[in-house]
Structures are given as structure tokens and as C-alpha cells.
PDB file of C-alpha atoms in Angstrom:
ATOM      1  CA  MET A  24      -9.970  50.236 -31.461  1.00 48.00           C
ATOM      2  CA  SER A  25     -12.715  47.359 -31.634  1.00 49.00           C
ATOM      3  CA  GLU A  26     -10.518  45.152 -33.517  1.00 51.00           C
ATOM      4  CA  SER A  27      -7.157  45.424 -30.823  1.00 51.00           C
ATOM      5  CA  THR A  28      -9.942  44.402 -28.039  1.00 54.00           C
ATOM      6  CA  PRO A  29      -9.648  41.056 -28.719  1.00 55.00           C
ATOM      7  CA  HIS A  30      -6.157  41.138 -29.213  1.00 63.00           C
ATOM      8  CA  THR A  31      -5.951  42.989 -25.807  1.00 64.00           C
ATOM      9  CA  GLY A  32      -7.613  39.637 -24.245  1.00 65.00           C
ATOM     10  CA  GLU A  33      -6.003  37.731 -25.479  1.00 66.00           C
ATOM     11  CA  GLN A  34      -2.736  38.649 -23.975  1.00 66.00           C
ATOM     12  CA  ASN A  35      -4.431  39.524 -20.435  1.00 71.00           C
ATOM     13  CA  GLU A  36      -5.331  36.610 -20.672  1.00 67.00           C
ATOM     14  CA  GLN A  37      -1.374  34.922 -21.634  1.00 71.00           C
ATOM     15  CA  THR A  38      -0.614  37.052 -18.873  1.00 84.00           C
ATOM     16  CA  GLN A  39      -2.604  35.838 -16.533  1.00 81.00           C
ATOM     17  CA  GLU A  40      -1.629  32.395 -17.300  1.00 80.00           C
ATOM     18  CA  ASP A  41       2.231  33.269 -17.571  1.00 78.00           C
ATOM     19  CA  ARG A  42       2.110  34.323 -14.002  1.00 80.00           C
ATOM     20  CA  ALA A  43      -0.039  31.021 -12.224  1.00 77.00           C
ATOM     21  CA  ALA A  44       2.477  29.173 -13.807  1.00 79.00           C
ATOM     22  CA  GLU A  45       5.321  31.522 -12.145  1.00 81.00           C
ATOM     23  CA  ARG A  46       3.522  31.469  -8.603  1.00 83.00           C
ATOM     24  CA  HIS A  47       3.933  27.319  -8.940  1.00 80.00           C
ATOM     25  CA  LYS A  48       6.948  27.174 -10.471  1.00 79.00           C
ATOM     26  CA  GLU A  49       7.955  28.905  -7.171  1.00 79.00           C
ATOM     27  CA  LYS A  50       6.435  26.723  -4.936  1.00 83.00           C
ATOM     28  CA  MET A  51       7.521  23.716  -6.833  1.00 82.00           C
ATOM     29  CA  ALA A  52      11.050  25.375  -5.705  1.00 81.00           C
ATOM     30  CA  ARG A  53      10.889  25.876  -2.449  1.00 83.00           C
ATOM     31  CA  HIS A  54       9.051  22.760  -1.679  1.00 78.00           C
ATOM     32  CA  LYS A  55      11.914  20.914  -3.720  1.00 79.00           C
ATOM     33  CA  ALA A  56      14.467  22.912  -1.222  1.00 76.00           C
ATOM     34  CA  LYS A  57      12.601  22.012   1.982  1.00 76.00           C
ATOM     35  CA  VAL A  58      12.945  18.535   0.513  1.00 71.00           C
ATOM     36  CA  ASP A  59      16.708  18.412  -0.963  1.00 72.00           C
ATOM     37  CA  ALA A  60      17.838  20.343   2.857  1.00 71.00           C
ATOM     38  CA  ALA A  61      15.552  17.179   4.546  1.00 62.00           C
ATOM     39  CA  ILE A  62      17.603  14.390   2.440  1.00 68.00           C
ATOM     40  CA  ALA A  63      20.869  16.995   3.383  1.00 70.00           C
ATOM     41  CA  ARG A  64      20.052  16.586   7.224  1.00 72.00           C
ATOM     42  CA  ALA A  65      18.635  13.060   7.140  1.00 61.00           C
ATOM     43  CA  GLN A  66      22.802  11.510   6.925  1.00 70.00           C
ATOM     44  CA  GLU A  67      22.855   8.427   9.548  1.00 75.00           C
ATOM     45  CA  GLU A  68      22.504   5.299   8.632  1.00 87.00           C
ATOM     46  CA  ARG A  69      20.624   2.312  10.419  1.00 94.00           C
ATOM     47  CA  GLY A  70      17.944   0.339  10.789  1.00 97.00           C
ATOM     48  CA  VAL A  71      14.788   1.321  12.013  1.00 98.00           C
ATOM     49  CA  VAL A  72      11.635   0.315  14.250  1.00 98.00           C
ATOM     50  CA  ILE A  73       8.128   1.001  12.384  1.00 98.00           C
ATOM     51  CA  VAL A  74       5.285   1.009  14.678  1.00 98.00           C
ATOM     52  CA  LEU A  75       1.912   0.323  13.229  1.00 98.00           C
ATOM     53  CA  THR A  76      -1.272   0.478  15.002  1.00 97.00           C
ATOM     54  CA  GLY A  77      -4.234   2.068  15.387  1.00 95.00           C
ATOM     55  CA  THR A  78      -8.213   0.920  15.237  1.00 91.00           C
ATOM     56  CA  GLY A  79      -7.861   1.016  11.753  1.00 91.00           C
ATOM     57  CA  LYS A  80      -7.681  -1.117   8.595  1.00 86.00           C
ATOM     58  CA  GLY A  81      -4.505  -2.083   7.231  1.00 89.00           C
ATOM     59  CA  LYS A  82      -1.944  -2.383   9.419  1.00 93.00           C
ATOM     60  CA  SER A  83      -0.553  -5.409   8.317  1.00 90.00           C
ATOM     61  CA  SER A  84      -1.308  -5.077   4.956  1.00 90.00           C
ATOM     62  CA  SER A  85       1.448  -2.165   5.074  1.00 93.00           C
ATOM     63  CA  GLY A  86       3.414  -4.372   6.750  1.00 95.00           C
ATOM     64  CA  PHE A  87       2.911  -7.150   4.979  1.00 92.00           C
ATOM     65  CA  GLY A  88       3.730  -4.468   1.824  1.00 92.00           C
ATOM     66  CA  THR A  89       7.157  -3.321   3.486  1.00 95.00           C
ATOM     67  CA  VAL A  90       8.301  -6.919   3.963  1.00 95.00           C
ATOM     68  CA  ILE A  91       7.878  -7.310  -0.193  1.00 93.00           C
ATOM     69  CA  ARG A  92       9.471  -3.996  -0.837  1.00 94.00           C
ATOM     70  CA  THR A  93      12.525  -5.754   1.350  1.00 96.00           C
ATOM     71  CA  LEU A  94      12.708  -8.611  -0.783  1.00 94.00           C
ATOM     72  CA  GLY A  95      11.757  -7.283  -3.908  1.00 94.00           C
ATOM     73  CA  HIS A  96      15.450  -5.105  -3.417  1.00 95.00           C
ATOM     74  CA  GLY A  97      17.082  -9.090  -2.573  1.00 96.00           C
ATOM     75  CA  TYR A  98      17.065  -8.420   0.270  1.00 97.00           C
ATOM     76  CA  LYS A  99      16.175 -11.196   2.803  1.00 97.00           C
ATOM     77  CA  ALA A 100      13.355 -11.072   5.729  1.00 97.00           C
ATOM     78  CA  GLY A 101      10.909 -12.595   8.411  1.00 97.00           C
ATOM     79  CA  ILE A 102       7.687 -12.451   9.677  1.00 95.00           C
ATOM     80  CA  VAL A 103       6.663 -14.260  12.568  1.00 95.00           C
ATOM     81  CA  GLN A 104       2.178 -14.044  12.520  1.00 92.00           C
ATOM     82  CA  PHE A 105       1.477 -13.721  16.542  1.00 92.00           C
ATOM     83  CA  ILE A 106      -2.297 -13.568  16.851  1.00 85.00           C
ATOM     84  CA  LYS A 107      -3.425 -15.112  13.364  1.00 62.00           C
ATOM     85  CA  GLY A 108      -1.251 -17.766  12.742  1.00 50.00           C
ATOM     86  CA  THR A 109      -4.458 -20.059  12.280  1.00 48.00           C
ATOM     87  CA  TRP A 110      -5.323 -18.375   9.873  1.00 52.00           C
ATOM     88  CA  ASP A 111      -5.626 -18.557   5.785  1.00 60.00           C
ATOM     89  CA  CYS A 112      -3.831 -15.381   5.819  1.00 69.00           C
ATOM     90  CA  GLY A 113      -3.239 -14.190   1.880  1.00 70.00           C
ATOM     91  CA  GLU A 114      -0.411 -12.073   1.713  1.00 72.00           C
ATOM     92  CA  ALA A 115       1.422 -15.373   3.843  1.00 73.00           C
ATOM     93  CA  THR A 116       0.498 -17.764   0.966  1.00 77.00           C
ATOM     94  CA  ILE A 117       1.725 -15.699  -1.401  1.00 81.00           C
ATOM     95  CA  LEU A 118       5.068 -14.066   0.730  1.00 80.00           C
ATOM     96  CA  LYS A 119       6.138 -17.183   1.652  1.00 78.00           C
ATOM     97  CA  GLN A 120       6.076 -19.075  -1.893  1.00 82.00           C
ATOM     98  CA  LEU A 121       9.414 -16.188  -2.052  1.00 85.00           C
ATOM     99  CA  ASP A 122      12.850 -16.439  -1.577  1.00 88.00           C
ATOM    100  CA  GLY A 123      14.629 -15.389   1.209  1.00 94.00           C
ATOM    101  CA  LEU A 124      11.752 -15.028   3.773  1.00 95.00           C
ATOM    102  CA  GLU A 125      11.889 -16.495   6.942  1.00 95.00           C
ATOM    103  CA  HIS A 126       7.380 -17.165   8.388  1.00 92.00           C
ATOM    104  CA  GLU A 127       6.243 -18.514  11.575  1.00 91.00           C
ATOM    105  CA  VAL A 128       3.457 -18.451  13.351  1.00 88.00           C
ATOM    106  CA  MET A 129       1.943 -18.323  16.834  1.00 88.00           C
ATOM    107  CA  GLY A 130       0.096 -21.974  16.567  1.00 76.00           C
ATOM    108  CA  SER A 131      -3.038 -20.721  19.184  1.00 66.00           C
ATOM    109  CA  GLY A 132      -4.786 -18.469  16.489  1.00 59.00           C
ATOM    110  CA  PHE A 133      -6.696 -15.634  18.210  1.00 57.00           C
ATOM    111  CA  THR A 134      -6.602 -14.607  21.881  1.00 59.00           C
ATOM    112  CA  TRP A 135     -10.075 -14.044  22.663  1.00 62.00           C
ATOM    113  CA  GLU A 136     -11.231 -17.422  20.762  1.00 63.00           C
ATOM    114  CA  THR A 137      -8.901 -19.943  22.633  1.00 65.00           C
ATOM    115  CA  GLN A 138      -9.946 -18.215  26.066  1.00 74.00           C
ATOM    116  CA  ASP A 139      -7.829 -20.179  27.696  1.00 82.00           C
ATOM    117  CA  ARG A 140      -4.686 -17.961  29.041  1.00 85.00           C
ATOM    118  CA  GLU A 141      -2.218 -21.044  30.130  1.00 87.00           C
ATOM    119  CA  ARG A 142      -2.740 -22.404  26.352  1.00 87.00           C
ATOM    120  CA  ASP A 143      -1.785 -18.941  24.592  1.00 88.00           C
ATOM    121  CA  GLN A 144       1.260 -18.647  27.126  1.00 91.00           C
ATOM    122  CA  ARG A 145       2.861 -21.862  25.974  1.00 90.00           C
ATOM    123  CA  ALA A 146       2.236 -20.987  22.592  1.00 90.00           C
ATOM    124  CA  PHE A 147       4.122 -17.909  22.626  1.00 93.00           C
ATOM    125  CA  ASP A 148       6.841 -19.185  24.659  1.00 94.00           C
ATOM    126  CA  ALA A 149       7.318 -21.722  21.037  1.00 93.00           C
ATOM    127  CA  VAL A 150       7.035 -19.598  19.120  1.00 95.00           C
ATOM    128  CA  TRP A 151       9.090 -16.664  20.574  1.00 97.00           C
ATOM    129  CA  PRO A 152      13.063 -18.113  20.285  1.00 97.00           C
ATOM    130  CA  LYS A 153      12.474 -18.317  16.515  1.00 97.00           C
ATOM    131  CA  ALA A 154      11.025 -14.466  16.472  1.00 98.00           C
ATOM    132  CA  LYS A 155      14.311 -13.019  18.801  1.00 98.00           C
ATOM    133  CA  ALA A 156      16.757 -15.758  16.317  1.00 98.00           C
ATOM    134  CA  MET A 157      15.339 -13.540  13.722  1.00 98.00           C
ATOM    135  CA  LEU A 158      16.502 -10.095  15.963  1.00 98.00           C
ATOM    136  CA  GLN A 159      19.305 -12.246  15.797  1.00 98.00           C
ATOM    137  CA  ASN A 160      20.596 -12.732  12.269  1.00 98.00           C
ATOM    138  CA  PRO A 161      21.920 -10.512  10.320  1.00 97.00           C
ATOM    139  CA  GLU A 162      20.987 -11.239   6.968  1.00 98.00           C
ATOM    140  CA  LEU A 163      17.411 -10.282   7.908  1.00 98.00           C
ATOM    141  CA  ARG A 164      17.328  -6.498   6.376  1.00 98.00           C
ATOM    142  CA  THR A 165      13.793  -6.467   7.932  1.00 98.00           C
ATOM    143  CA  VAL A 166      12.121  -8.574  10.656  1.00 98.00           C
ATOM    144  CA  MET A 167       8.197  -7.524  10.930  1.00 97.00           C
ATOM    145  CA  PHE A 168       6.157  -9.198  14.020  1.00 97.00           C
ATOM    146  CA  ASP A 169       2.379  -8.827  13.469  1.00 94.00           C
ATOM    147  CA  GLU A 170      -0.202  -8.660  15.407  1.00 94.00           C
ATOM    148  CA  ILE A 171       2.501  -8.276  18.732  1.00 96.00           C
ATOM    149  CA  THR A 172       0.855  -5.684  20.032  1.00 97.00           C
ATOM    150  CA  TYR A 173      -1.992  -8.181  21.780  1.00 93.00           C
ATOM    151  CA  MET A 174       1.034 -10.129  23.531  1.00 95.00           C
ATOM    152  CA  LEU A 175       1.827  -6.636  25.254  1.00 96.00           C
ATOM    153  CA  ALA A 176      -1.609  -6.654  26.432  1.00 94.00           C
ATOM    154  CA  TYR A 177      -2.309  -9.681  27.717  1.00 91.00           C
ATOM    155  CA  LYS A 178       1.561  -9.839  29.499  1.00 93.00           C
ATOM    156  CA  LEU A 179       2.458 -12.650  27.050  1.00 93.00           C
ATOM    157  CA  LEU A 180       5.222 -10.506  26.539  1.00 96.00           C
ATOM    158  CA  ASP A 181       6.850  -8.199  28.213  1.00 96.00           C
ATOM    159  CA  TRP A 182       8.031  -4.583  27.612  1.00 98.00           C
ATOM    160  CA  ASP A 183      11.146  -4.760  29.057  1.00 97.00           C
ATOM    161  CA  THR A 184      12.096  -8.569  26.870  1.00 98.00           C
ATOM    162  CA  LEU A 185      11.170  -6.560  23.631  1.00 98.00           C
ATOM    163  CA  LYS A 186      12.676  -3.436  24.183  1.00 98.00           C
ATOM    164  CA  ASP A 187      16.785  -6.045  25.334  1.00 98.00           C
ATOM    165  CA  ALA A 188      15.552  -7.847  21.820  1.00 98.00           C
ATOM    166  CA  LEU A 189      15.282  -4.956  19.704  1.00 98.00           C
ATOM    167  CA  ASP A 190      18.220  -2.565  21.276  1.00 98.00           C
ATOM    168  CA  ASN A 191      20.648  -6.259  20.556  1.00 97.00           C
ATOM    169  CA  ARG A 192      19.091  -6.924  16.793  1.00 98.00           C
ATOM    170  CA  PRO A 193      21.965  -5.973  14.010  1.00 97.00           C
ATOM    171  CA  LYS A 194      22.410  -2.217  13.218  1.00 97.00           C
ATOM    172  CA  ASP A 195      20.776  -2.303   9.982  1.00 97.00           C
ATOM    173  CA  GLN A 196      17.820  -4.199  10.507  1.00 98.00           C
ATOM    174  CA  ASN A 197      14.340  -2.921  10.444  1.00 98.00           C
ATOM    175  CA  VAL A 198      11.766  -4.111  12.294  1.00 98.00           C
ATOM    176  CA  ILE A 199       8.098  -3.488  11.532  1.00 98.00           C
ATOM    177  CA  LEU A 200       5.549  -4.209  14.288  1.00 98.00           C
ATOM    178  CA  THR A 201       1.836  -4.036  14.222  1.00 97.00           C
ATOM    179  CA  GLY A 202      -1.196  -4.045  16.319  1.00 95.00           C
ATOM    180  CA  ARG A 203      -3.580  -1.996  18.419  1.00 94.00           C
ATOM    181  CA  GLY A 204      -3.195  -0.283  20.805  1.00 95.00           C
ATOM    182  CA  ALA A 205       0.082   0.017  20.637  1.00 97.00           C
ATOM    183  CA  PRO A 206       1.641   1.074  24.563  1.00 97.00           C
ATOM    184  CA  SER A 207       3.444   4.167  25.019  1.00 97.00           C
ATOM    185  CA  ALA A 208       6.735   2.786  25.527  1.00 97.00           C
ATOM    186  CA  LEU A 209       6.786   1.325  22.380  1.00 98.00           C
ATOM    187  CA  ARG A 210       5.577   4.385  21.102  1.00 98.00           C
ATOM    188  CA  GLU A 211       8.516   6.565  21.839  1.00 98.00           C
ATOM    189  CA  TYR A 212      10.822   4.061  21.278  1.00 98.00           C
ATOM    190  CA  ALA A 213       9.649   2.918  18.022  1.00 98.00           C
ATOM    191  CA  ASP A 214      11.216   5.828  14.725  1.00 97.00           C
ATOM    192  CA  THR A 215       8.046   6.043  12.899  1.00 97.00           C
ATOM    193  CA  VAL A 216       4.695   5.268  14.168  1.00 98.00           C
ATOM    194  CA  THR A 217       1.553   5.347  12.699  1.00 97.00           C
ATOM    195  CA  ASP A 218      -1.390   5.502  14.721  1.00 96.00           C
ATOM    196  CA  MET A 219      -4.652   4.778  11.841  1.00 89.00           C
ATOM    197  CA  LYS A 220      -7.626   5.694  12.547  1.00 86.00           C
ATOM    198  CA  MET A 221     -10.853   4.338  11.242  1.00 71.00           C
ATOM    199  CA  GLU A 222     -14.091   6.571   9.440  1.00 73.00           C
ATOM    200  CA  LYS A 223     -16.430   3.495   8.534  1.00 78.00           C
ATOM    201  CA  HIS A 224     -16.128  -0.131   8.500  1.00 72.00           C
ATOM    202  CA  ALA A 225     -18.267  -2.561   6.128  1.00 72.00           C
ATOM    203  CA  PHE A 226     -18.489  -5.420   9.008  1.00 68.00           C
ATOM    204  CA  LYS A 227     -20.150  -2.881  11.616  1.00 70.00           C
ATOM    205  CA  ALA A 228     -22.598  -2.351   9.149  1.00 70.00           C
ATOM    206  CA  GLY A 229     -22.960  -6.259   9.099  1.00 78.00           C
ATOM    207  CA  VAL A 230     -21.103  -6.914   5.768  1.00 69.00           C
ATOM    208  CA  LYS A 231     -19.286  -9.911   6.196  1.00 77.00           C
ATOM    209  CA  ALA A 232     -15.673 -10.289   6.294  1.00 72.00           C
ATOM    210  CA  GLN A 233     -13.907 -11.820   2.943  1.00 68.00           C
ATOM    211  CA  ALA A 234     -11.289 -13.010   1.590  1.00 63.00           C
ATOM    212  CA  GLY A 235      -8.879 -11.164  -0.005  1.00 63.00           C
ATOM    213  CA  ILE A 236     -10.065  -8.431   1.789  1.00 64.00           C
ATOM    214  CA  GLU A 237      -9.888  -9.033   5.206  1.00 63.00           C
ATOM    215  CA  TRP A 238      -7.594 -11.953   5.410  1.00 56.00           C
TER     216      TRP A 238
END
């Protein structure tokens, strides 16, 4: 009897492992079935509008990453920077070296730095036709309007004008719109909305912004 006890314990342990493995297998099978069903339902083929908003860090970085993904697949893309046009932006510096990218900037830089609405309006009016042309170019698979929400907030651009341009873009074109405070009309219109929440930020603790992290 004493010799059989360890053997029985090993059998019980093996049985528990087998049961755990079987439960995991069943769980993964259920998950796979859900994923397969979702893929089967999603058969419509068209471009999408993606909104990246919220107080958290990473909205522009996420958009730039998606543009890189587009270029990596051999498609062409376009970027318009509406706020950070005068900054030395690391992502844009790299992207402009890649084939297939159109890149435009709004020349006045940060609106709260100019403190001159007429100047900002002129800067916007100069870049908007170029941005609108991107939304009319079927060769551009993805177009990113970085910090476009500020143009709406400061009423340099009205929602109906933006909506009309989005409505009339090529069917397969994707558009990424970034910036804090995306209005409800834009959120409702978009196909995908990510609201990034800030829990902590080094800058608020007195850490100086640095190249390679903030821009």
C-alpha cells in the first residue's frame, strides 16, 4: 500500500493537468468560434473613418503607425498636420523619407501660441484645399488629419464642410482623424473611435518634454 500511494498521487496530479488542459482547449475553441463568426459577418469592403481622441498620450503616434502600416503594404498615403506644423516631429521626419507619402503642414504651429485667430484662419485656408484634394485622390489608401479636432473646436473648420469632404472621398479610402475633444457628431459619424484616457503624465509631474517621446 505504501508503495502505491505515490503512484496514485501522480495519477491524480496527471488527471488534474489533463482536466486543466481540456478546459483550456474548450475555452480557446469557444473563443475561436466567436472570432470566426465575427469574421464571417464582416464582409463589407470599404474604407473606414477612425477617430483617435481623448486626453491620453499616443493619439498621433497611433495614427502615424497606421500610416506606416499602409505604406508597408505598398499603398500610398497622405498626412496633414494641422497643429504641430512648426515642430520638428520625429515621425513625420521618418515618414517623409518613405516612398508613397504626401505630407502637408499648417504653417502657424500651435493655435494657442499664435493667439491670432485671423492668422490661424489664413493658415488653415491655405492648407485645407490640399487636405481636401487628398480626400479626392483615389491613389491614397489612407489619409491622416493630425489634430483636426482643434480646427473644429476653434471654428476654423465647420463640421458640415468636413463631413461633406469625408462623404465624397473614394470608397476604399481610410481616414484617420486625431485630437482631443472630438465632437459628438464626429464620434457618431466615425466607424471606429478610440478615446485615450490619461491616468498619469510625466509632464504634469514636472518632467521636461523630450524629443523622441513627446514629438
